[in-house]
Amino acid sequence: MDKKKKVNYRQKTSLIILICASLLYLYWYNQDFSKEIIKKQDVKSLSLEGKLLIAASNSPFKDSIKGLIIDHYKSTSVIVEVIPIKNLTTKDITDFDAILILHRWEAGKPTEIVQSFIENNISLKDRMVMLTTSWNGLEKMKNADAITGASIIENVPSFSDRIIKKLNPLLR
């Protein structure tokens, strides 16, 4: 083979390997996160000020935010319940004063669970606070007011503060 054909062959081979690796990653990602497990966590106090539901998908970024939110409300009389995002559509939300949804943007849209939940509970959107993470940090649903951003761990404290500022009026 001459030099030009070798380069062309290498480029094609590299492209095929890249495509296969991307498809394998997407398959793994969907399999891994569709089976996410989040233990139900309750934080309770004696006198009740409000009830907060946190529905979250697992990621180091969202787990860190969730931890800061829970820590913030531990010293208050707010009850906090945490569920996996996949249980959002089956959860009775009528007793909650605030609902925090921590979700990711996938393939140009929200997950089907989040989309369905918002569509079915549009009348309760004034109780909802959303954090939508995406690769560019700009994506969000049309019918929902959301805090948006990329999952950068260094930004966890500022995102947590913004979320708490939105939650506090709903829980008092």
PDB file of C-alpha atoms in Angstrom:
ATOM      1  CA  MET A   1       0.000   0.000   0.000  1.00  0.00           C
ATOM      2  CA  ASP A   2       1.183   3.473  -0.691  1.00  0.00           C
ATOM      3  CA  LYS A   3       1.311   6.122   2.017  1.00  0.00           C
ATOM      4  CA  LYS A   4      -1.962   7.841   1.049  1.00  0.00           C
ATOM      5  CA  LYS A   5      -3.940   4.581   1.233  1.00  0.00           C
ATOM      6  CA  LYS A   6      -2.428   3.779   4.651  1.00  0.00           C
ATOM      7  CA  VAL A   7      -3.523   7.149   6.023  1.00  0.00           C
ATOM      8  CA  ASN A   8      -7.011   6.753   4.560  1.00  0.00           C
ATOM      9  CA  TYR A   9      -7.253   3.205   6.006  1.00  0.00           C
ATOM     10  CA  ARG A  10      -6.151   4.468   9.450  1.00  0.00           C
ATOM     11  CA  GLN A  11      -8.710   7.267   9.361  1.00  0.00           C
ATOM     12  CA  LYS A  12     -11.516   4.869   8.473  1.00  0.00           C
ATOM     13  CA  THR A  13     -10.431   2.403  11.140  1.00  0.00           C
ATOM     14  CA  SER A  14     -10.215   5.165  13.766  1.00  0.00           C
ATOM     15  CA  LEU A  15     -13.663   6.438  12.808  1.00  0.00           C
ATOM     16  CA  ILE A  16     -15.189   2.950  13.056  1.00  0.00           C
ATOM     17  CA  ILE A  17     -13.576   2.390  16.465  1.00  0.00           C
ATOM     18  CA  LEU A  18     -14.830   5.776  17.673  1.00  0.00           C
ATOM     19  CA  ILE A  19     -18.386   5.063  16.502  1.00  0.00           C
ATOM     20  CA  CYS A  20     -18.382   1.607  18.111  1.00  0.00           C
ATOM     21  CA  ALA A  21     -17.001   3.004  21.373  1.00  0.00           C
ATOM     22  CA  SER A  22     -19.650   5.750  21.394  1.00  0.00           C
ATOM     23  CA  LEU A  23     -22.466   3.268  20.808  1.00  0.00           C
ATOM     24  CA  LEU A  24     -21.110   0.979  23.510  1.00  0.00           C
ATOM     25  CA  TYR A  25     -20.900   3.918  25.934  1.00  0.00           C
ATOM     26  CA  LEU A  26     -24.481   5.018  25.185  1.00  0.00           C
ATOM     27  CA  TYR A  27     -25.728   1.458  25.706  1.00  0.00           C
ATOM     28  CA  TRP A  28     -23.831   1.178  29.008  1.00  0.00           C
ATOM     29  CA  TYR A  29     -24.993   4.635  30.148  1.00  0.00           C
ATOM     30  CA  ASN A  30     -28.664   3.838  29.551  1.00  0.00           C
ATOM     31  CA  GLN A  31     -28.375   0.412  31.183  1.00  0.00           C
ATOM     32  CA  ASP A  32     -26.485   1.733  34.187  1.00  0.00           C
ATOM     33  CA  PHE A  33     -28.653   4.767  34.902  1.00  0.00           C
ATOM     34  CA  SER A  34     -31.965   3.077  34.196  1.00  0.00           C
ATOM     35  CA  LYS A  35     -31.182   0.798  37.132  1.00  0.00           C
ATOM     36  CA  GLU A  36     -30.101   3.577  39.460  1.00  0.00           C
ATOM     37  CA  ILE A  37     -30.683   2.980  43.131  1.00  0.00           C
ATOM     38  CA  ILE A  38     -31.186   5.772  45.591  1.00  0.00           C
ATOM     39  CA  LYS A  39     -32.010   4.842  49.133  1.00  0.00           C
ATOM     40  CA  LYS A  40     -35.089   6.531  50.509  1.00  0.00           C
ATOM     41  CA  GLN A  41     -33.908   9.182  52.914  1.00  0.00           C
ATOM     42  CA  ASP A  42     -36.088  10.965  55.436  1.00  0.00           C
ATOM     43  CA  VAL A  43     -35.046  13.929  57.520  1.00  0.00           C
ATOM     44  CA  LYS A  44     -37.638  14.701  60.201  1.00  0.00           C
ATOM     45  CA  SER A  45     -38.061  17.244  62.964  1.00  0.00           C
ATOM     46  CA  LEU A  46     -40.656  17.598  65.714  1.00  0.00           C
ATOM     47  CA  SER A  47     -42.560  20.644  64.438  1.00  0.00           C
ATOM     48  CA  LEU A  48     -43.478  20.680  60.779  1.00  0.00           C
ATOM     49  CA  GLU A  49     -42.869  23.746  58.628  1.00  0.00           C
ATOM     50  CA  GLY A  50     -43.020  22.083  55.247  1.00  0.00           C
ATOM     51  CA  LYS A  51     -42.531  18.927  53.246  1.00  0.00           C
ATOM     52  CA  LEU A  52     -39.925  18.652  50.495  1.00  0.00           C
ATOM     53  CA  LEU A  53     -39.679  15.879  47.918  1.00  0.00           C
ATOM     54  CA  ILE A  54     -36.358  15.487  46.130  1.00  0.00           C
ATOM     55  CA  ALA A  55     -36.393  13.357  42.980  1.00  0.00           C
ATOM     56  CA  ALA A  56     -32.896  12.839  41.643  1.00  0.00           C
ATOM     57  CA  SER A  57     -30.851  10.785  39.267  1.00  0.00           C
ATOM     58  CA  ASN A  58     -27.489   9.549  40.504  1.00  0.00           C
ATOM     59  CA  SER A  59     -24.334  11.448  39.655  1.00  0.00           C
ATOM     60  CA  PRO A  60     -21.546  12.858  41.789  1.00  0.00           C
ATOM     61  CA  PHE A  61     -22.767  16.387  40.974  1.00  0.00           C
ATOM     62  CA  LYS A  62     -26.433  15.774  41.810  1.00  0.00           C
ATOM     63  CA  ASP A  63     -25.561  13.675  44.865  1.00  0.00           C
ATOM     64  CA  SER A  64     -23.433  16.545  46.201  1.00  0.00           C
ATOM     65  CA  ILE A  65     -26.232  19.060  45.678  1.00  0.00           C
ATOM     66  CA  LYS A  66     -28.741  16.683  47.246  1.00  0.00           C
ATOM     67  CA  GLY A  67     -26.454  16.282  50.280  1.00  0.00           C
ATOM     68  CA  LEU A  68     -26.124  20.043  50.777  1.00  0.00           C
ATOM     69  CA  ILE A  69     -29.892  20.534  50.471  1.00  0.00           C
ATOM     70  CA  ILE A  70     -30.563  17.773  53.030  1.00  0.00           C
ATOM     71  CA  ASP A  71     -27.933  19.201  55.389  1.00  0.00           C
ATOM     72  CA  HIS A  72     -29.474  22.655  55.089  1.00  0.00           C
ATOM     73  CA  TYR A  73     -32.942  21.441  56.099  1.00  0.00           C
ATOM     74  CA  LYS A  74     -31.760  19.073  58.868  1.00  0.00           C
ATOM     75  CA  SER A  75     -31.688  21.928  61.346  1.00  0.00           C
ATOM     76  CA  THR A  76     -35.181  23.095  60.368  1.00  0.00           C
ATOM     77  CA  SER A  77     -38.601  21.572  60.794  1.00  0.00           C
ATOM     78  CA  VAL A  78     -38.870  20.582  57.129  1.00  0.00           C
ATOM     79  CA  ILE A  79     -39.456  16.939  56.264  1.00  0.00           C
ATOM     80  CA  VAL A  80     -37.313  15.877  53.316  1.00  0.00           C
ATOM     81  CA  GLU A  81     -37.969  12.727  51.315  1.00  0.00           C
ATOM     82  CA  VAL A  82     -35.596  11.601  48.563  1.00  0.00           C
ATOM     83  CA  ILE A  83     -36.650   9.231  45.783  1.00  0.00           C
ATOM     84  CA  PRO A  84     -35.068   8.004  42.558  1.00  0.00           C
ATOM     85  CA  ILE A  85     -36.137  10.005  39.517  1.00  0.00           C
ATOM     86  CA  LYS A  86     -37.658   6.828  38.048  1.00  0.00           C
ATOM     87  CA  ASN A  87     -40.250   6.787  40.886  1.00  0.00           C
ATOM     88  CA  LEU A  88     -41.384  10.335  40.182  1.00  0.00           C
ATOM     89  CA  THR A  89     -44.396   9.393  38.060  1.00  0.00           C
ATOM     90  CA  THR A  90     -45.761   6.952  40.646  1.00  0.00           C
ATOM     91  CA  LYS A  91     -45.268   9.150  43.726  1.00  0.00           C
ATOM     92  CA  ASP A  92     -48.261  10.940  45.264  1.00  0.00           C
ATOM     93  CA  ILE A  93     -47.029  14.534  45.417  1.00  0.00           C
ATOM     94  CA  THR A  94     -50.153  16.246  46.711  1.00  0.00           C
ATOM     95  CA  ASP A  95     -48.874  16.421  50.317  1.00  0.00           C
ATOM     96  CA  PHE A  96     -45.582  18.085  49.422  1.00  0.00           C
ATOM     97  CA  ASP A  97     -45.088  21.830  49.666  1.00  0.00           C
ATOM     98  CA  ALA A  98     -42.078  21.747  47.342  1.00  0.00           C
ATOM     99  CA  ILE A  99     -40.694  19.296  44.793  1.00  0.00           C
ATOM    100  CA  LEU A 100     -37.053  19.468  43.763  1.00  0.00           C
ATOM    101  CA  ILE A 101     -36.211  17.642  40.544  1.00  0.00           C
ATOM    102  CA  LEU A 102     -32.528  17.073  39.771  1.00  0.00           C
ATOM    103  CA  HIS A 103     -32.326  15.625  36.276  1.00  0.00           C
ATOM    104  CA  ARG A 104     -30.147  15.456  33.196  1.00  0.00           C
ATOM    105  CA  TRP A 105     -30.857  16.415  29.618  1.00  0.00           C
ATOM    106  CA  GLU A 106     -30.452  13.430  27.272  1.00  0.00           C
ATOM    107  CA  ALA A 107     -30.226  13.406  23.494  1.00  0.00           C
ATOM    108  CA  GLY A 108     -31.747  16.851  23.094  1.00  0.00           C
ATOM    109  CA  LYS A 109     -34.637  16.414  25.533  1.00  0.00           C
ATOM    110  CA  PRO A 110     -35.498  15.611  29.145  1.00  0.00           C
ATOM    111  CA  THR A 111     -35.942  11.997  30.152  1.00  0.00           C
ATOM    112  CA  GLU A 112     -39.391  10.568  29.417  1.00  0.00           C
ATOM    113  CA  ILE A 113     -40.111  10.270  33.149  1.00  0.00           C
ATOM    114  CA  VAL A 114     -39.458  13.957  33.824  1.00  0.00           C
ATOM    115  CA  GLN A 115     -41.334  15.058  30.689  1.00  0.00           C
ATOM    116  CA  SER A 116     -44.345  12.927  31.629  1.00  0.00           C
ATOM    117  CA  PHE A 117     -44.295  14.126  35.240  1.00  0.00           C
ATOM    118  CA  ILE A 118     -44.259  17.802  34.250  1.00  0.00           C
ATOM    119  CA  GLU A 119     -47.019  17.329  31.671  1.00  0.00           C
ATOM    120  CA  ASN A 120     -49.223  15.455  34.162  1.00  0.00           C
ATOM    121  CA  ASN A 121     -48.633  17.940  36.999  1.00  0.00           C
ATOM    122  CA  ILE A 122     -48.510  21.267  35.185  1.00  0.00           C
ATOM    123  CA  SER A 123     -51.019  22.715  37.672  1.00  0.00           C
ATOM    124  CA  LEU A 124     -48.481  22.164  40.480  1.00  0.00           C
ATOM    125  CA  LYS A 125     -45.509  23.728  38.694  1.00  0.00           C
ATOM    126  CA  ASP A 126     -45.444  26.605  41.195  1.00  0.00           C
ATOM    127  CA  ARG A 127     -44.334  24.021  43.811  1.00  0.00           C
ATOM    128  CA  MET A 128     -41.512  22.688  41.626  1.00  0.00           C
ATOM    129  CA  VAL A 129     -37.874  23.649  41.509  1.00  0.00           C
ATOM    130  CA  MET A 130     -35.797  22.017  38.795  1.00  0.00           C
ATOM    131  CA  LEU A 131     -32.101  21.664  38.156  1.00  0.00           C
ATOM    132  CA  THR A 132     -31.432  20.536  34.606  1.00  0.00           C
ATOM    133  CA  THR A 133     -27.888  19.501  33.756  1.00  0.00           C
ATOM    134  CA  SER A 134     -26.673  19.251  30.198  1.00  0.00           C
ATOM    135  CA  TRP A 135     -23.403  19.240  28.315  1.00  0.00           C
ATOM    136  CA  ASN A 136     -23.652  22.953  27.553  1.00  0.00           C
ATOM    137  CA  GLY A 137     -25.551  23.967  30.692  1.00  0.00           C
ATOM    138  CA  LEU A 138     -28.293  25.751  28.747  1.00  0.00           C
ATOM    139  CA  GLU A 139     -30.971  23.141  28.036  1.00  0.00           C
ATOM    140  CA  LYS A 140     -34.339  23.216  29.812  1.00  0.00           C
ATOM    141  CA  MET A 141     -37.981  22.315  29.267  1.00  0.00           C
ATOM    142  CA  LYS A 142     -40.333  24.884  27.748  1.00  0.00           C
ATOM    143  CA  ASN A 143     -43.043  24.609  30.418  1.00  0.00           C
ATOM    144  CA  ALA A 144     -40.777  24.601  33.448  1.00  0.00           C
ATOM    145  CA  ASP A 145     -38.732  27.229  35.200  1.00  0.00           C
ATOM    146  CA  ALA A 146     -35.386  25.560  35.753  1.00  0.00           C
ATOM    147  CA  ILE A 147     -31.926  26.301  37.001  1.00  0.00           C
ATOM    148  CA  THR A 148     -29.593  25.039  34.297  1.00  0.00           C
ATOM    149  CA  GLY A 149     -25.935  24.194  34.176  1.00  0.00           C
ATOM    150  CA  ALA A 150     -23.219  21.730  33.391  1.00  0.00           C
ATOM    151  CA  SER A 151     -22.257  19.178  36.042  1.00  0.00           C
ATOM    152  CA  ILE A 152     -19.107  20.854  37.331  1.00  0.00           C
ATOM    153  CA  ILE A 153     -18.370  19.815  40.925  1.00  0.00           C
ATOM    154  CA  GLU A 154     -16.797  23.170  41.802  1.00  0.00           C
ATOM    155  CA  ASN A 155     -20.187  24.800  41.137  1.00  0.00           C
ATOM    156  CA  VAL A 156     -22.118  22.634  43.621  1.00  0.00           C
ATOM    157  CA  PRO A 157     -22.217  25.277  46.411  1.00  0.00           C
ATOM    158  CA  SER A 158     -23.533  28.033  44.136  1.00  0.00           C
ATOM    159  CA  PHE A 159     -26.186  25.766  42.583  1.00  0.00           C
ATOM    160  CA  SER A 160     -27.228  24.572  46.051  1.00  0.00           C
ATOM    161  CA  ASP A 161     -27.583  28.165  47.260  1.00  0.00           C
ATOM    162  CA  ARG A 162     -29.724  29.076  44.238  1.00  0.00           C
ATOM    163  CA  ILE A 163     -31.944  26.035  44.804  1.00  0.00           C
ATOM    164  CA  ILE A 164     -32.360  26.776  48.527  1.00  0.00           C
ATOM    165  CA  LYS A 165     -33.362  30.377  47.713  1.00  0.00           C
ATOM    166  CA  LYS A 166     -36.129  29.012  45.473  1.00  0.00           C
ATOM    167  CA  LEU A 167     -37.217  26.337  47.966  1.00  0.00           C
ATOM    168  CA  ASN A 168     -37.346  28.488  51.114  1.00  0.00           C
ATOM    169  CA  PRO A 169     -40.466  30.506  50.163  1.00  0.00           C
ATOM    170  CA  LEU A 170     -42.287  27.271  49.313  1.00  0.00           C
ATOM    171  CA  LEU A 171     -41.433  25.639  52.646  1.00  0.00           C
ATOM    172  CA  ARG A 172     -42.248  28.498  55.067  1.00  0.00           C
TER     173      ARG A 172
END
